[in-house]
Amino acid sequence: PVVVRSAADLGDAPGNRLDGLVIPGGESTTMSTLLVAFEMLAPLRELIGAGLPAYGSCAGMIMLADRVEGAQEGQAFLGGIDMTVRRNAFGRQIDSHEEDLRVEGIAGGPLRAVFIRAPWVEEVGSDVEILATTRAGRAAGASGSDGGRIVAVRQGTLLATSFHPEVGGDHRVHDVFVSMVTRRA
Ligand code: GLN
């Protein structure tokens, strides 16, 4: 992996070419501000639109959403996945939780999912595969087929999860992303 910090890291210089992009968790309003300040919004939108595989977890999921509920005024997103994501959907930081999830396409038993002031997906377009739903937040009107909230999705070369697989030491979600990248390369 290489760290992408500025638009120069996205250029065509030898050794610069990205095969895939991971947008980590964090805080999506800060990410928006920095993407604008470092002039990375337009080039990243272009790369993602051209089929660069990208995986977003938590705030990264928010960045990949075409529609966001609870966005800060003027907040910019990369978009790409035909979904509506609700920021801070499970509640405040104190409502963060862990849960064992069954994720479509991931064998070997449930995945320990860590949700940290996480978003959930309110609705998806017809091209979006729903990979996991959570029991937490199950409620009337929830859009997962089992009444749970949608927390993992894939559309073409884009993957997103509400939770943080990187903090659990279980690499199976990253394996899915790596195979999406290698399939395309
Ligand atoms: N609540 C954060 C946001 O809205 C996301 C939290 C996270 O990435 N763990 O951007």
mmCIF file of C-alpha atoms and ligand atoms in Angstrom:
data_model
loop_
_atom_site.group_PDB
_atom_site.id
_atom_site.type_symbol
_atom_site.label_atom_id
_atom_site.label_comp_id
_atom_site.label_asym_id
_atom_site.label_seq_id
_atom_site.Cartn_x
_atom_site.Cartn_y
_atom_site.Cartn_z
ATOM 1 C CA PRO A 1 0.000 0.000 0.000
ATOM 2 C CA VAL A 2 0.978 3.613 -0.567
ATOM 3 C CA VAL A 3 -0.485 6.653 1.165
ATOM 4 C CA VAL A 4 -2.373 9.103 -1.039
ATOM 5 C CA ARG A 5 -2.055 12.596 0.408
ATOM 6 C CA SER A 6 -2.289 15.035 -2.475
ATOM 7 C CA ALA A 7 -3.435 15.311 -6.073
ATOM 8 C CA ALA A 8 0.209 14.722 -7.112
ATOM 9 C CA ASP A 9 -0.085 11.186 -5.693
ATOM 10 C CA LEU A 10 -2.904 10.546 -8.185
ATOM 11 C CA GLY A 11 -0.952 11.581 -11.284
ATOM 12 C CA ASP A 12 0.440 9.391 -14.034
ATOM 13 C CA ALA A 13 4.069 9.524 -12.900
ATOM 14 C CA PRO A 14 5.777 6.109 -12.990
ATOM 15 C CA GLY A 15 5.133 4.221 -9.784
ATOM 16 C CA ASN A 16 2.172 6.461 -9.076
ATOM 17 C CA ARG A 17 -0.552 4.464 -10.710
ATOM 18 C CA LEU A 18 -3.144 3.294 -8.210
ATOM 19 C CA ASP A 19 -4.742 -0.118 -8.652
ATOM 20 C CA GLY A 20 -7.284 0.557 -5.939
ATOM 21 C CA LEU A 21 -8.139 3.087 -3.271
ATOM 22 C CA VAL A 22 -9.064 2.511 0.372
ATOM 23 C CA ILE A 23 -10.934 5.352 2.040
ATOM 24 C CA PRO A 24 -10.678 4.674 5.754
ATOM 25 C CA GLY A 25 -12.921 5.639 8.620
ATOM 26 C CA GLY A 26 -12.498 8.913 10.372
ATOM 27 C CA GLU A 27 -14.707 11.932 10.011
ATOM 28 C CA SER A 28 -16.356 12.654 6.714
ATOM 29 C CA THR A 29 -16.764 16.437 7.121
ATOM 30 C CA THR A 30 -13.003 16.692 7.716
ATOM 31 C CA MET A 31 -12.342 14.443 4.724
ATOM 32 C CA SER A 32 -14.535 16.693 2.573
ATOM 33 C CA THR A 33 -12.749 19.830 3.740
ATOM 34 C CA LEU A 34 -9.335 18.309 3.061
ATOM 35 C CA LEU A 35 -10.315 16.850 -0.319
ATOM 36 C CA VAL A 36 -11.378 20.333 -1.396
ATOM 37 C CA ALA A 37 -8.345 22.079 0.157
ATOM 38 C CA PHE A 38 -5.904 19.655 -1.489
ATOM 39 C CA GLU A 39 -7.777 19.731 -4.817
ATOM 40 C CA MET A 40 -8.373 16.006 -4.787
ATOM 41 C CA LEU A 41 -12.143 15.935 -5.140
ATOM 42 C CA ALA A 42 -12.366 16.257 -8.929
ATOM 43 C CA PRO A 43 -9.440 13.904 -9.764
ATOM 44 C CA LEU A 44 -10.735 11.242 -7.381
ATOM 45 C CA ARG A 45 -14.272 11.514 -8.757
ATOM 46 C CA GLU A 46 -12.819 11.084 -12.223
ATOM 47 C CA LEU A 47 -10.742 8.016 -11.260
ATOM 48 C CA ILE A 48 -13.670 6.389 -9.462
ATOM 49 C CA GLY A 49 -15.962 7.195 -12.383
ATOM 50 C CA ALA A 50 -13.433 5.567 -14.724
ATOM 51 C CA GLY A 51 -13.601 2.337 -12.710
ATOM 52 C CA LEU A 52 -10.832 2.614 -10.106
ATOM 53 C CA PRO A 53 -11.764 0.038 -7.451
ATOM 54 C CA ALA A 54 -12.427 1.730 -4.118
ATOM 55 C CA TYR A 55 -13.328 0.456 -0.672
ATOM 56 C CA GLY A 56 -14.751 2.804 1.955
ATOM 57 C CA SER A 57 -15.267 1.921 5.615
ATOM 58 C CA CYS A 58 -17.470 4.049 7.846
ATOM 59 C CA ALA A 59 -16.623 7.668 6.917
ATOM 60 C CA GLY A 60 -15.227 6.158 3.703
ATOM 61 C CA MET A 61 -18.645 4.615 3.030
ATOM 62 C CA ILE A 62 -20.187 8.061 3.477
ATOM 63 C CA MET A 63 -17.713 9.504 0.960
ATOM 64 C CA LEU A 64 -18.709 6.902 -1.662
ATOM 65 C CA ALA A 65 -22.462 7.522 -1.307
ATOM 66 C CA ASP A 66 -24.425 9.282 -4.023
ATOM 67 C CA ARG A 67 -26.819 10.646 -1.355
ATOM 68 C CA VAL A 68 -26.146 11.441 2.315
ATOM 69 C CA GLU A 69 -28.620 12.164 5.106
ATOM 70 C CA GLY A 70 -27.309 14.276 7.956
ATOM 71 C CA ALA A 71 -24.557 15.850 5.876
ATOM 72 C CA GLN A 72 -23.066 19.117 6.975
ATOM 73 C CA GLU A 73 -24.153 22.038 4.832
ATOM 74 C CA GLY A 74 -21.906 22.254 1.783
ATOM 75 C CA GLN A 75 -20.223 18.915 2.548
ATOM 76 C CA ALA A 76 -18.789 17.394 -0.636
ATOM 77 C CA PHE A 77 -18.716 13.679 -1.431
ATOM 78 C CA LEU A 78 -17.029 11.492 -4.008
ATOM 79 C CA GLY A 79 -20.139 9.450 -4.739
ATOM 80 C CA GLY A 80 -20.223 6.401 -6.989
ATOM 81 C CA ILE A 81 -22.537 4.027 -5.123
ATOM 82 C CA ASP A 82 -26.233 4.487 -5.817
ATOM 83 C CA MET A 83 -27.291 4.589 -2.168
ATOM 84 C CA THR A 84 -28.501 6.913 0.554
ATOM 85 C CA VAL A 85 -26.318 6.755 3.659
ATOM 86 C CA ARG A 86 -27.337 8.231 7.011
ATOM 87 C CA ARG A 87 -24.439 9.648 9.026
ATOM 88 C CA ASN A 88 -24.218 8.809 12.738
ATOM 89 C CA ALA A 89 -27.254 6.590 12.251
ATOM 90 C CA PHE A 90 -26.723 4.346 15.272
ATOM 91 C CA GLY A 91 -26.449 7.339 17.592
ATOM 92 C CA ARG A 92 -23.617 9.100 19.303
ATOM 93 C CA GLN A 93 -20.065 7.881 19.970
ATOM 94 C CA ILE A 94 -21.297 6.131 23.126
ATOM 95 C CA ASP A 95 -23.695 4.049 21.010
ATOM 96 C CA SER A 96 -20.758 2.438 19.183
ATOM 97 C CA HIS A 97 -20.927 -1.349 19.300
ATOM 98 C CA GLU A 98 -19.568 -4.675 18.026
ATOM 99 C CA GLU A 99 -21.560 -7.445 16.433
ATOM 100 C CA ASP A 100 -20.989 -10.768 14.667
ATOM 101 C CA LEU A 101 -22.207 -10.411 11.097
ATOM 102 C CA ARG A 102 -22.786 -12.790 8.259
ATOM 103 C CA VAL A 103 -21.406 -11.150 5.133
ATOM 104 C CA GLU A 104 -22.468 -12.328 1.685
ATOM 105 C CA GLY A 105 -19.541 -13.894 -0.181
ATOM 106 C CA ILE A 106 -17.394 -14.292 2.944
ATOM 107 C CA ALA A 107 -16.924 -17.860 4.109
ATOM 108 C CA GLY A 108 -15.529 -19.120 7.386
ATOM 109 C CA GLY A 109 -18.129 -18.010 9.878
ATOM 110 C CA PRO A 110 -19.363 -14.672 11.116
ATOM 111 C CA LEU A 111 -17.251 -11.564 10.969
ATOM 112 C CA ARG A 112 -16.739 -9.453 14.086
ATOM 113 C CA ALA A 113 -17.881 -6.012 12.973
ATOM 114 C CA VAL A 114 -16.868 -2.904 14.893
ATOM 115 C CA PHE A 115 -19.206 0.072 14.501
ATOM 116 C CA ILE A 116 -17.819 3.434 15.644
ATOM 117 C CA ARG A 117 -20.337 6.260 15.393
ATOM 118 C CA ALA A 118 -21.224 4.508 12.208
ATOM 119 C CA PRO A 119 -23.535 5.287 9.315
ATOM 120 C CA TRP A 120 -26.057 2.855 7.884
ATOM 121 C CA VAL A 121 -27.518 2.610 4.391
ATOM 122 C CA GLU A 122 -31.113 3.807 4.123
ATOM 123 C CA GLU A 123 -31.789 2.636 0.574
ATOM 124 C CA VAL A 124 -29.974 1.326 -2.468
ATOM 125 C CA GLY A 125 -30.511 1.422 -6.212
ATOM 126 C CA SER A 126 -31.074 -1.739 -8.221
ATOM 127 C CA ASP A 127 -27.394 -2.131 -9.195
ATOM 128 C CA VAL A 128 -26.240 -2.308 -5.578
ATOM 129 C CA GLU A 129 -25.641 -5.686 -3.917
ATOM 130 C CA ILE A 130 -26.480 -5.823 -0.213
ATOM 131 C CA LEU A 131 -23.741 -7.848 1.495
ATOM 132 C CA ALA A 132 -24.702 -7.534 5.163
ATOM 133 C CA THR A 133 -27.354 -6.232 7.486
ATOM 134 C CA THR A 134 -27.186 -5.667 11.210
ATOM 135 C CA ARG A 135 -29.612 -6.588 13.948
ATOM 136 C CA ALA A 136 -28.841 -3.358 15.784
ATOM 137 C CA GLY A 137 -31.171 -0.599 14.734
ATOM 138 C CA ARG A 138 -33.701 -3.083 13.420
ATOM 139 C CA ALA A 139 -36.866 -1.105 13.057
ATOM 140 C CA ALA A 140 -39.993 -0.563 11.088
ATOM 141 C CA GLY A 141 -39.051 0.805 7.720
ATOM 142 C CA ALA A 142 -35.536 -0.660 7.694
ATOM 143 C CA SER A 143 -34.611 -1.670 4.185
ATOM 144 C CA GLY A 144 -32.668 -4.942 4.636
ATOM 145 C CA SER A 145 -34.760 -7.974 3.716
ATOM 146 C CA ASP A 146 -34.625 -9.284 7.319
ATOM 147 C CA GLY A 147 -35.626 -5.926 8.775
ATOM 148 C CA GLY A 148 -32.031 -5.144 9.666
ATOM 149 C CA ARG A 149 -30.098 -2.109 8.604
ATOM 150 C CA ILE A 150 -27.832 -2.398 5.570
ATOM 151 C CA VAL A 151 -24.169 -2.122 6.584
ATOM 152 C CA ALA A 152 -22.181 -3.571 3.654
ATOM 153 C CA VAL A 153 -22.701 -3.054 -0.070
ATOM 154 C CA ARG A 154 -20.994 -3.478 -3.411
ATOM 155 C CA GLN A 155 -21.652 -1.843 -6.753
ATOM 156 C CA GLY A 156 -19.324 -2.804 -9.590
ATOM 157 C CA THR A 157 -15.802 -1.856 -8.538
ATOM 158 C CA LEU A 158 -16.939 -0.112 -5.332
ATOM 159 C CA LEU A 159 -17.248 -1.713 -1.902
ATOM 160 C CA ALA A 160 -18.390 -0.067 1.331
ATOM 161 C CA THR A 161 -18.971 -1.101 4.936
ATOM 162 C CA SER A 162 -20.413 0.837 7.890
ATOM 163 C CA PHE A 163 -18.018 -0.999 10.172
ATOM 164 C CA HIS A 164 -14.237 -1.109 10.557
ATOM 165 C CA PRO A 165 -12.779 -4.516 9.628
ATOM 166 C CA GLU A 166 -9.273 -3.080 9.988
ATOM 167 C CA VAL A 167 -9.525 -2.790 13.769
ATOM 168 C CA GLY A 168 -10.573 -6.400 14.327
ATOM 169 C CA GLY A 169 -7.583 -8.159 12.773
ATOM 170 C CA ASP A 170 -9.874 -10.147 10.461
ATOM 171 C CA HIS A 171 -8.761 -9.553 6.877
ATOM 172 C CA ARG A 172 -11.632 -11.189 5.035
ATOM 173 C CA VAL A 173 -13.290 -7.931 3.924
ATOM 174 C CA HIS A 174 -9.943 -6.664 2.671
ATOM 175 C CA ASP A 175 -9.478 -9.976 0.850
ATOM 176 C CA VAL A 176 -12.747 -9.299 -0.981
ATOM 177 C CA PHE A 177 -11.466 -5.878 -1.996
ATOM 178 C CA VAL A 178 -8.070 -7.219 -3.081
ATOM 179 C CA SER A 179 -9.797 -9.754 -5.313
ATOM 180 C CA MET A 180 -11.935 -6.958 -6.825
ATOM 181 C CA VAL A 181 -8.691 -5.077 -7.580
ATOM 182 C CA THR A 182 -6.806 -8.049 -9.009
ATOM 183 C CA ARG A 183 -9.783 -9.106 -11.120
ATOM 184 C CA ARG A 184 -9.712 -5.710 -12.786
ATOM 185 C CA ALA A 185 -5.913 -5.323 -13.080
HETATM 186 N N1 GLN B 1 -19.347 9.686 12.247
HETATM 187 C C1 GLN B 1 -18.310 9.808 11.271
HETATM 188 C C2 GLN B 1 -18.775 10.668 10.099
HETATM 189 O O1 GLN B 1 -19.887 11.029 9.983
HETATM 190 C C3 GLN B 1 -17.827 8.464 10.767
HETATM 191 C C4 GLN B 1 -17.209 7.671 11.902
HETATM 192 C C5 GLN B 1 -16.168 6.664 11.504
HETATM 193 O O2 GLN B 1 -15.619 6.667 10.407
HETATM 194 N N2 GLN B 1 -15.841 5.798 12.437
HETATM 195 O O3 GLN B 1 -18.003 10.987 9.268
#
